[in-house]
Tab-separated table of C-alpha atoms in Angstrom:
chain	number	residue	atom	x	y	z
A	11	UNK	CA	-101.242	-55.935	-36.556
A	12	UNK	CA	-99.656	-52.473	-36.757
A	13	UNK	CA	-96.227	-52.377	-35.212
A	14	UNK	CA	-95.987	-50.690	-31.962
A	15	UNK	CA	-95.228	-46.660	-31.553
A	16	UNK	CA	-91.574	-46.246	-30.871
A	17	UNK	CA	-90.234	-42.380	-31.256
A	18	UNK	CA	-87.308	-41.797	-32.634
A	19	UNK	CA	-85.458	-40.752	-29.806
A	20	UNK	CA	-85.870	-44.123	-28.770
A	21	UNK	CA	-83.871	-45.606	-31.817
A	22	UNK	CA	-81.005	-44.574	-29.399
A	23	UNK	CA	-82.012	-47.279	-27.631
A	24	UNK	CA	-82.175	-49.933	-30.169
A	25	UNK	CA	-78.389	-49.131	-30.223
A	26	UNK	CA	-78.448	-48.908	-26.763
A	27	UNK	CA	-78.966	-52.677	-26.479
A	28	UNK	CA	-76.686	-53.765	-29.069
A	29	UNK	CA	-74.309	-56.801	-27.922
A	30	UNK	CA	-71.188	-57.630	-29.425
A	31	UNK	CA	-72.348	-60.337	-31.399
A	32	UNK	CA	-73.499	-57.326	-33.596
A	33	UNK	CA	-71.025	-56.984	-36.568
A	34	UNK	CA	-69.051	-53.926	-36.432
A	35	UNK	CA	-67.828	-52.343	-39.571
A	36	UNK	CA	-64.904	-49.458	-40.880
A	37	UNK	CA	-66.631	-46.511	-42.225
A	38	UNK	CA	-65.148	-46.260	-45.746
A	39	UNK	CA	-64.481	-42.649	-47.500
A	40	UNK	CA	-65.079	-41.112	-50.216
A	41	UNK	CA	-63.589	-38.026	-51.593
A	42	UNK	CA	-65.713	-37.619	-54.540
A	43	UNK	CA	-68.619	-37.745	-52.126
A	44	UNK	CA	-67.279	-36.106	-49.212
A	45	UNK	CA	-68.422	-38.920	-46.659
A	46	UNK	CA	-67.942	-38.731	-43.058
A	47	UNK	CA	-64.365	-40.326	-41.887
A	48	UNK	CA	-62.969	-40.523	-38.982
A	49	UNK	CA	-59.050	-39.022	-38.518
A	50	UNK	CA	-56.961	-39.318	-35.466
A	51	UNK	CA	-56.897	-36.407	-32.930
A	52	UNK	CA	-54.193	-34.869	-31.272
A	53	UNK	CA	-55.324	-33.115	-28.665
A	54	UNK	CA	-56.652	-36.716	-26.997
A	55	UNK	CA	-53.103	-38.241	-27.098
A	56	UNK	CA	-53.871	-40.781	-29.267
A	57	UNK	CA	-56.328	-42.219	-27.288
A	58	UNK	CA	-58.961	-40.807	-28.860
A	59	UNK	CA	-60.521	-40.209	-32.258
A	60	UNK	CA	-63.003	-37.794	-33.495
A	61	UNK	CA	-65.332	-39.109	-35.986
A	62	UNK	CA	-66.205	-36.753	-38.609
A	63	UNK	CA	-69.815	-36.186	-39.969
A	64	UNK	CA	-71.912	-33.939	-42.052
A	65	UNK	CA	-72.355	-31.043	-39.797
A	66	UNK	CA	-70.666	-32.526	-36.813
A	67	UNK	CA	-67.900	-34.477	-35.101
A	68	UNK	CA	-67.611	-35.994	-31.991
A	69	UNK	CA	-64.743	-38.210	-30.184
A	70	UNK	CA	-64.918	-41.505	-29.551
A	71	UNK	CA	-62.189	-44.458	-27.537
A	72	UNK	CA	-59.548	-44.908	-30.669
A	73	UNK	CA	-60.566	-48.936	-30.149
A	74	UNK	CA	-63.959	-48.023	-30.880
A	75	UNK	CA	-65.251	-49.713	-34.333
A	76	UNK	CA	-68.120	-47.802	-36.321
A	77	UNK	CA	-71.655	-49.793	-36.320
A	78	UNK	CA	-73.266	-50.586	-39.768
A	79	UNK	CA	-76.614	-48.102	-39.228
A	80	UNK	CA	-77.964	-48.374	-42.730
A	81	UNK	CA	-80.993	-50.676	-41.915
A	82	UNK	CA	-82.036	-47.842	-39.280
A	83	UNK	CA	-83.940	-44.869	-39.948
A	84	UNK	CA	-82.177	-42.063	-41.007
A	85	UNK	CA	-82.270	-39.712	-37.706
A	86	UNK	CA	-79.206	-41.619	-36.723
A	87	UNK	CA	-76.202	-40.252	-38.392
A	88	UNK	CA	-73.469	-42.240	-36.762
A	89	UNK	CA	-72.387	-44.878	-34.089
A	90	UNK	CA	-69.505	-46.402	-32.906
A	91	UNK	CA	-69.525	-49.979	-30.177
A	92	UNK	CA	-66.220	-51.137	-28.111
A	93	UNK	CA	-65.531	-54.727	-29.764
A	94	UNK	CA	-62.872	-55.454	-26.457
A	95	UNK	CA	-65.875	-55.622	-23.817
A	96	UNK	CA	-68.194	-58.073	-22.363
A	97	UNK	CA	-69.633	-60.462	-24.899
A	98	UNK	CA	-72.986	-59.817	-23.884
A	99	UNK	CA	-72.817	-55.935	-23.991
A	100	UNK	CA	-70.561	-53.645	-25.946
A	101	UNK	CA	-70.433	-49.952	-24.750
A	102	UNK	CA	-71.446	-47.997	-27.486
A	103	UNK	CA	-72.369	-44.195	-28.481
A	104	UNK	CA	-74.718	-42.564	-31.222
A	105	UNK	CA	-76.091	-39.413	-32.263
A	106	UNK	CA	-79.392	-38.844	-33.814
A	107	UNK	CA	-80.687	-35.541	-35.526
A	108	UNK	CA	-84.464	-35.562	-35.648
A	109	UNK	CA	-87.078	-32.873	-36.595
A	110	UNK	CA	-88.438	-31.375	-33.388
A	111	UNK	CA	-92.264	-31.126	-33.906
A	112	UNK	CA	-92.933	-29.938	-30.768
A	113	UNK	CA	-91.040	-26.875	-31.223
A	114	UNK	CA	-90.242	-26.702	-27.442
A	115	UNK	CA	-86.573	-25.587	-26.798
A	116	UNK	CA	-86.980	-27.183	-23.094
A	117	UNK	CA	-84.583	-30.064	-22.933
A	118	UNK	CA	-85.868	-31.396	-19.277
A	119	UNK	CA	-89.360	-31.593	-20.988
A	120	UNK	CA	-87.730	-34.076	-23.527
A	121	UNK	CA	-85.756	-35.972	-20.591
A	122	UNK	CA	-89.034	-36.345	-18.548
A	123	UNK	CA	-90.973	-37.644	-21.491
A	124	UNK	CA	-88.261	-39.889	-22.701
A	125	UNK	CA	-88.020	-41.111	-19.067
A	126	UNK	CA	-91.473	-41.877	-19.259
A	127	UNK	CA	-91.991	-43.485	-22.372
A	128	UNK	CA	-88.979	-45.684	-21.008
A	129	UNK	CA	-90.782	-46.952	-18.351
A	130	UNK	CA	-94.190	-47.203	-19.793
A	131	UNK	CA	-92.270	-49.246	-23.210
A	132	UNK	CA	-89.241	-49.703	-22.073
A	133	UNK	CA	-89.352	-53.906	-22.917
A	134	UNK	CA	-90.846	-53.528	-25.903
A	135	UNK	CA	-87.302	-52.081	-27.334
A	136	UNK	CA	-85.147	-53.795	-24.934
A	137	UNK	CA	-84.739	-51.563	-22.085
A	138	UNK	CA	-86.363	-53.408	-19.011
A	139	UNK	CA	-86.712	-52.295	-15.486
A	140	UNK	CA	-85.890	-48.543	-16.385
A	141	UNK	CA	-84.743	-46.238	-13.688
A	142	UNK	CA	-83.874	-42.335	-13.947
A	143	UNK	CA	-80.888	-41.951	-12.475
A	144	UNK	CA	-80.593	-37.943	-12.928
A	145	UNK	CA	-80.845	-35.220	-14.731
A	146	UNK	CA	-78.558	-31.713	-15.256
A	147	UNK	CA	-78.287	-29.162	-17.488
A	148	UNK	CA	-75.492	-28.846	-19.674
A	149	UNK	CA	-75.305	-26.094	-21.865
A	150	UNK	CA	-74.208	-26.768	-25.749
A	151	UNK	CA	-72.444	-23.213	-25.930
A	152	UNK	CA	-75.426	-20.671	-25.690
A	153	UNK	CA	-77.735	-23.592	-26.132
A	154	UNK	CA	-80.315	-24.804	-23.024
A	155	UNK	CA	-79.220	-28.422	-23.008
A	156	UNK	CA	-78.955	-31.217	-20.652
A	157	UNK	CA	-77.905	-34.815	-19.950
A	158	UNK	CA	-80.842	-37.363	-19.000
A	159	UNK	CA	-79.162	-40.557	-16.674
A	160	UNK	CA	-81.001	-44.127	-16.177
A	161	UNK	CA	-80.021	-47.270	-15.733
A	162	UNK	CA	-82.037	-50.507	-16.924
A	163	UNK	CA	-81.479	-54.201	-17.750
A	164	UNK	CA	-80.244	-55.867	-21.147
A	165	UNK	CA	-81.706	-58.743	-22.316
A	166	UNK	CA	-78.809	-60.642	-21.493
A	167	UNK	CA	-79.420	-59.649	-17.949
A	168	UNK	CA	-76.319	-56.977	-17.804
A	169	UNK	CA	-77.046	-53.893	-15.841
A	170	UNK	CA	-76.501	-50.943	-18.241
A	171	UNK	CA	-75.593	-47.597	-17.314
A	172	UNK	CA	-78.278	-44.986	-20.110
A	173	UNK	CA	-76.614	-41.204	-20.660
A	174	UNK	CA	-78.832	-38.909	-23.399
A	175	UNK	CA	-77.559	-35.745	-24.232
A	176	UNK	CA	-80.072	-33.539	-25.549
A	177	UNK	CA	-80.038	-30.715	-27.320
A	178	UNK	CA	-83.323	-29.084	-28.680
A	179	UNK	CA	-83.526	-25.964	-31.295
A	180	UNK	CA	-86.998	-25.026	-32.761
A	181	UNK	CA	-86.682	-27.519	-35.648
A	182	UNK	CA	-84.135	-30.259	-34.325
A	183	UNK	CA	-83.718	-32.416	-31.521
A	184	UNK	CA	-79.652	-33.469	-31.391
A	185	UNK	CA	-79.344	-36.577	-29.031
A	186	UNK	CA	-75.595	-38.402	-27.949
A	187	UNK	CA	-76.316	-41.685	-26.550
A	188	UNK	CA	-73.449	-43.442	-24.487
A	189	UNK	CA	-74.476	-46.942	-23.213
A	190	UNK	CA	-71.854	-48.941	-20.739
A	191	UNK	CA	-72.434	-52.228	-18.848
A	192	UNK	CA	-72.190	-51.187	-15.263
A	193	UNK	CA	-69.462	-52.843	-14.944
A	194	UNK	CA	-67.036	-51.307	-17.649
A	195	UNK	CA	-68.867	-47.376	-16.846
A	196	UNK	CA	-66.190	-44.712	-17.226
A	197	UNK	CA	-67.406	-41.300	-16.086
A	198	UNK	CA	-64.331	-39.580	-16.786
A	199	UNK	CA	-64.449	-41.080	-20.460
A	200	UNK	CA	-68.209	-40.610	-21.155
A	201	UNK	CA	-67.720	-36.802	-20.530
A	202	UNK	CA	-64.742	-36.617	-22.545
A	203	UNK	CA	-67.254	-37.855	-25.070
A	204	UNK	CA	-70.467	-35.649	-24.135
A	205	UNK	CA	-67.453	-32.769	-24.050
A	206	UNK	CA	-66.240	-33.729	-27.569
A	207	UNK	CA	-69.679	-33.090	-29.059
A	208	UNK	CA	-69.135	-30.147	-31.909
A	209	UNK	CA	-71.546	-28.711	-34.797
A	210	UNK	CA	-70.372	-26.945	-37.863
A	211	UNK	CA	-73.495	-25.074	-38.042
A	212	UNK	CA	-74.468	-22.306	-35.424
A	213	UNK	CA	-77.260	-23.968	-33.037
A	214	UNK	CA	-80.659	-21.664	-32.533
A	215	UNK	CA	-82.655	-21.522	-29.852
A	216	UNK	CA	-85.608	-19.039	-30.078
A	217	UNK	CA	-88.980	-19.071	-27.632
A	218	UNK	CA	-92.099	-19.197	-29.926
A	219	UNK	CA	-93.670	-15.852	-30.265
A	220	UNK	CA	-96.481	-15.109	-32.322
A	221	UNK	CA	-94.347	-14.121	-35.437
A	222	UNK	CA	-92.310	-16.922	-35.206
A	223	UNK	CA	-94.473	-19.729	-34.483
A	224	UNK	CA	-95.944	-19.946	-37.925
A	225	UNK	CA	-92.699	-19.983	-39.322
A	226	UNK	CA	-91.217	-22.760	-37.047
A	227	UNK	CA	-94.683	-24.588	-37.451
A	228	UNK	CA	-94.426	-24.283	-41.502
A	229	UNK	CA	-91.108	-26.350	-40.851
A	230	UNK	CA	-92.027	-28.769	-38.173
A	231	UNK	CA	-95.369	-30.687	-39.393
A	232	UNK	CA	-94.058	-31.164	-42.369
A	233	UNK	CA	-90.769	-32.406	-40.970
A	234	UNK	CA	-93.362	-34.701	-38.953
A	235	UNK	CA	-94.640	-36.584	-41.418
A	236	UNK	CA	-91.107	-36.894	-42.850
A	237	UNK	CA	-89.522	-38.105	-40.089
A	238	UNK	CA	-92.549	-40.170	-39.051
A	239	UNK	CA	-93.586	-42.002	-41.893
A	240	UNK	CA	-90.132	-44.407	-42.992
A	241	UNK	CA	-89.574	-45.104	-39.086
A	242	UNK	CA	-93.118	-46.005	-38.439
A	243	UNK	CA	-93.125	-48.390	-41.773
A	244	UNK	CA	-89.338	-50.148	-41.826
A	245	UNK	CA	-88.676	-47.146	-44.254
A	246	UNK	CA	-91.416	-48.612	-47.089
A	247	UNK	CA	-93.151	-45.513	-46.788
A	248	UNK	CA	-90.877	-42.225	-47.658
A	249	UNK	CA	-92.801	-38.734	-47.943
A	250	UNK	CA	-92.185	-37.426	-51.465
A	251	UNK	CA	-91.257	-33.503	-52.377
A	252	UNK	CA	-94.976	-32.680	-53.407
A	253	UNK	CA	-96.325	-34.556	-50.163
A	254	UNK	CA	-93.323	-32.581	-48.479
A	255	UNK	CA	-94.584	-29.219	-49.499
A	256	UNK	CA	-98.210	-29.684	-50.106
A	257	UNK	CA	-97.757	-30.233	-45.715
A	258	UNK	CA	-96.253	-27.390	-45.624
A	259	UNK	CA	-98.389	-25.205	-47.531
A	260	UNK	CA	-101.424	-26.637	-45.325
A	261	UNK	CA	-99.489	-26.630	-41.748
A	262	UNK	CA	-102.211	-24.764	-39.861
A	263	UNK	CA	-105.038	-27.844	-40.832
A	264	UNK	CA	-102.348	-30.244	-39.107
A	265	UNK	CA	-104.548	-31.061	-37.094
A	266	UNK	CA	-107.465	-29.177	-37.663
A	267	UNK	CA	-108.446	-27.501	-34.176
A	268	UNK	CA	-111.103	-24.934	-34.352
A	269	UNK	CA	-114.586	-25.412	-35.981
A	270	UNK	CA	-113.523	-23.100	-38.843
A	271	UNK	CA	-110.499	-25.208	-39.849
A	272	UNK	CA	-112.785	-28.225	-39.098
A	273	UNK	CA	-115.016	-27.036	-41.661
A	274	UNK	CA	-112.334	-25.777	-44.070
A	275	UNK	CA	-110.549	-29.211	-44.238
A	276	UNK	CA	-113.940	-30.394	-44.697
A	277	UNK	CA	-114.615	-28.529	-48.015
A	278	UNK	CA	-110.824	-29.628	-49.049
A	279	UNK	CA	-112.048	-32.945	-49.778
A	280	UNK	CA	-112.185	-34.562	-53.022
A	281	UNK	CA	-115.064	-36.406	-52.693
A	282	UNK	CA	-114.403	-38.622	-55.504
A	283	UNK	CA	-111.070	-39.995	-54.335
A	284	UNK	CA	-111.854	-43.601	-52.309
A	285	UNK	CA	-109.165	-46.125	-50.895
A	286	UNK	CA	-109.434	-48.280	-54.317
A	287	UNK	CA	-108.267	-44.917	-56.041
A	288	UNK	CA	-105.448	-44.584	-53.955
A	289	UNK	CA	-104.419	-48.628	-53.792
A	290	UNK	CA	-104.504	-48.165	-57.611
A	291	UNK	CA	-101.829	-45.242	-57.558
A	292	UNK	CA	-101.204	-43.046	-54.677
A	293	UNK	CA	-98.787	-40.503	-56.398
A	294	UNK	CA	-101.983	-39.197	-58.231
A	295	UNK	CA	-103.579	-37.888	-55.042
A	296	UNK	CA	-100.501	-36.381	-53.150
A	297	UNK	CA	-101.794	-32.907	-53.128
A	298	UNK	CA	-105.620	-33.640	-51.944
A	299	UNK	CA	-107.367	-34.501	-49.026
A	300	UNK	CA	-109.068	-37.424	-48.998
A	301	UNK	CA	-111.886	-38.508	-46.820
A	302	UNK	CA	-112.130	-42.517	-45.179
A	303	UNK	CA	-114.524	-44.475	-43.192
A	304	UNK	CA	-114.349	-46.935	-41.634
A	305	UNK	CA	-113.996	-49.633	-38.390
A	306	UNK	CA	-110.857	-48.600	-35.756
A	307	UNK	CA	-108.521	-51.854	-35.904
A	308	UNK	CA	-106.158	-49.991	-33.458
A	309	UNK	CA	-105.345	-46.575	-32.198
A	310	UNK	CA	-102.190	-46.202	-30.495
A	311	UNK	CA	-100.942	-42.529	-28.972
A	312	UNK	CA	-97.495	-41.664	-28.054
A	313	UNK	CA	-96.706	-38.110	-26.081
A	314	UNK	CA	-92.319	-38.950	-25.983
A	315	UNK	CA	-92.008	-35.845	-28.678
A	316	UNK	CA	-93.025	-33.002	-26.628
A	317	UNK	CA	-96.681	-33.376	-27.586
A	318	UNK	CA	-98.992	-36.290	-28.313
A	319	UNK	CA	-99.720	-37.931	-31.569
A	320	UNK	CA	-101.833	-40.893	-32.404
A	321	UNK	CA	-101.805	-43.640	-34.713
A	322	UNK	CA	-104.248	-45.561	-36.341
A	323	UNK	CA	-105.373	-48.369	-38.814
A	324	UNK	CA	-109.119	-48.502	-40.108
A	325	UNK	CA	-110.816	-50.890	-42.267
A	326	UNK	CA	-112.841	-49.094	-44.995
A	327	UNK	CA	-116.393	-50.715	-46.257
A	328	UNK	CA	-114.214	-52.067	-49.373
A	329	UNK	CA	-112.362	-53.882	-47.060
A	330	UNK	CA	-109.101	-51.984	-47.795
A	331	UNK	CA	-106.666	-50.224	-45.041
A	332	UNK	CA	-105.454	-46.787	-44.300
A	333	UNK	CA	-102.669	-46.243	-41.595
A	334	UNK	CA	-103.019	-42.514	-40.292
A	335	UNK	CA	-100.321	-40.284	-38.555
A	336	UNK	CA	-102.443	-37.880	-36.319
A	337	UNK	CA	-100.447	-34.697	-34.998
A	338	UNK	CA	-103.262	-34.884	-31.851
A	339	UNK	CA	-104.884	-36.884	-29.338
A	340	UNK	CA	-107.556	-38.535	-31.024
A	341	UNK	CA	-109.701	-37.831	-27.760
A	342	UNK	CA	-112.577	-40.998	-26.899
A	343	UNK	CA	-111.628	-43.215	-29.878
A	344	UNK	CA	-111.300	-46.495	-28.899
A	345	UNK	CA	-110.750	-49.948	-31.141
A	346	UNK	CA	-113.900	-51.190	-32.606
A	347	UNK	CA	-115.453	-47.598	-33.048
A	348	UNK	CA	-116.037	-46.394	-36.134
A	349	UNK	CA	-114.474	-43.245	-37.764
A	350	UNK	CA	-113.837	-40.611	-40.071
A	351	UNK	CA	-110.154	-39.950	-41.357
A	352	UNK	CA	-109.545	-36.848	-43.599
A	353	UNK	CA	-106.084	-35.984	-44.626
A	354	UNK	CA	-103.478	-36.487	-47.258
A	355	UNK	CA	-102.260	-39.560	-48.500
A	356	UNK	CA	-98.298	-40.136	-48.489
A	357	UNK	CA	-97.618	-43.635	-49.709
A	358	UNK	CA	-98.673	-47.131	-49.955
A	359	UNK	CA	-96.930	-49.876	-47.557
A	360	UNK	CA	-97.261	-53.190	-46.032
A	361	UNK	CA	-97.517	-54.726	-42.681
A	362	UNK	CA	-97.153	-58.078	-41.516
A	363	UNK	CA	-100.395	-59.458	-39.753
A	364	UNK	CA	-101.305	-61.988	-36.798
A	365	UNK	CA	-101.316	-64.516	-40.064
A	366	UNK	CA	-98.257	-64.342	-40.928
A	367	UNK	CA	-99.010	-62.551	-43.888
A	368	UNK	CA	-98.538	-59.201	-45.194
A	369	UNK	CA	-101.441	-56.352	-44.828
A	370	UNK	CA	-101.040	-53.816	-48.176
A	371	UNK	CA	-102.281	-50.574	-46.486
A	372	UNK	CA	-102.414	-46.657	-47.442
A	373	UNK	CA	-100.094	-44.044	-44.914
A	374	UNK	CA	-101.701	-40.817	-44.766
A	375	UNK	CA	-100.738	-37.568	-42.719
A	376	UNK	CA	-103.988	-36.940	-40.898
A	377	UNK	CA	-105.839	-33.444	-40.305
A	378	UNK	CA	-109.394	-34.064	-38.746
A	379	UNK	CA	-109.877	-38.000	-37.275
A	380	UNK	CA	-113.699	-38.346	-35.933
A	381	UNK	CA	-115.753	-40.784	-34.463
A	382	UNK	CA	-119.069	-41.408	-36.168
């Protein structure tokens, strides 16, 4: 069966649940490379150290050991666990830079939906009995951003203590997540963290206007998809530069919302192209939309970004899959019906399925989804 939405913002939580029977690691340097280290800083009196990475630093308790994130999806850039604390929870802190398809630039709109989605998913990931503690605004220089607080329950039945900074521009959502057992919370020592927080780059925030929303959509849907597909398919599926830019090219038919980009999407088609085509090599038809009918297996919908977006797995008459990423509500669809998908493909992936098996199945970045 398709694997269950998660956003990305909530792969702060898969770190958020770590326990210290996860193996910490030394990030290793490289000067030829210019990899992130991590130096000493004096202006913490040793107790400290501020982790450099691309872009950004951020300080972190000197005993602090750096997480091994490389089997996560790429929107988080670094992490760092206390190895000294309880052996069924180890304090911890990560940031995650993710492309912000919403656009919005309010940061309590993303703390109220990630609240949500918390309490609505919250076991599925690890994070039971979810509570929203708070929630203030704290400015990231001339930047609206604030600092979501919850509490909820680790597996191992430890009371955690949940602090998100967030900090949205028009095409990135920047979130620090500090998780402490209740037990071992430090207030004084989590803001010296949240404080510590530093970009190279200047931070924009700009309110869509109509001259600038094309622009900032241009970036965002294709970012989407981009984002979107490795997470959603334990990173089989990765968007390729023609896919990349052939989204970008066509942002305003993601999703197709007025009857005249209904019908131009429509006439896009290449009528020719069927699932076999695409099982057979999917590189061939990364710039073209491609119509596919079939039987609903499952439609899932997810609105923890800012906006909703759907996804769903239908069984074609050849008896082959397609996975679609849907920028939209899909309205009335339900499981069982049967539907329309037209979009473009981005890459062929597997799933595992109730058999214990493995489903081969076609991603594609969906414009127009309709039931028949």
């Amino acid at each position: 069966m398709m694997k269950k939405l998660v956003t990305i913002l909530a792969l702060t939580a898969l770190l958020s649940a770590c326990s210290n029977s996860e193996k910490s690691v030394e990030n290793k340097t490289s000067e030829a490379t210019n990899a992130a280290q991590t130096v000493s800083s004096e202006t913490k009196e040793a107790k400290y150290t501020t982790y450099k990475g691309e872009g950004f630093s951020f300080s972190h308790p000197e005993s602090w050991k750096s997480v091994d994130t490389s089997q996560l999806n790429a929107a988080v850039k670094a992490a760092f666990s206390n190895p000294s604390t309880s052996a069924k929870f180890a304090d911890n802190v990560n940031l995650t830079i993710e492309a912000n398809a919403s656009g919005s630039v309010n940061p309590e709109e993303f703390a109220n939906n990630t609240a949500d989605y918390y309490v609505q998913n919250g076991e599925s990931i690890g994070i039971s009995n979810y509570k929203k503690t708070s929630y203030s605004n704290k400015p990231y220089k001339e930047i609206n951003a604030g600092v979501l607080e919850g509490s909820y329950t680790h597996s191992s039945g430890t009371d955690i203590v949940l602090i998100q900074y967030m900090i949205p521009t028009n095409t990135e959502l920047y979130t620090m997540t500090l998780s402490y057992a209740k037990d071992t919370y430090n207030s004084e020592e989590a803001n010296t963290i949240l404080n510590s927080l530093n970009f190279t780059d200047t931070l924009a925030q700009t309110a869509q206007t109509a001259s600038t929303e094309n622009q900032s959509s241009t970036a965002t849907v294709a970012d989407f998809f981009n984002d979107l597909a490795p997470f959603l398919t334990s990173d089989e599926a990765v968007l390729e530069q023609a896919s990349y830019d052939f989204f970008a090219k066509h942002t305003d038919l993601f999703p197709a919302e007025t009857a005249d980009l209904r019908k131009k999407v429509k006439g896009l088609v290449n009528k020719d192209v069927t699932t076999r085509h695409l099982n057979k090599n999917v590189s061939n038809y990364y710039t073209e939309f491609v119509s596919v009918s079939g039987q609903v297996i499952q439609v899932e919908e997810d609105n923890s970004l800012g906006g909703t977006f759907a996804m769903v797995l239908v069984e074609d008459d050849y008896g082959n899959y397609i996975t679609a990423i849907y920028p939209a509500s899909t309205g009335d669809l339900l499981d069982g019906d049967y539907a329309t998908v037209i979009g473009a493909p981005i890459a062929n992936y597997s799933f595992e399925n109730v058999s214990g098996g493995f489903t081969n199945s076609t991603l594609i970045g969906a414009s127009l989804i309709v039931a028949e």
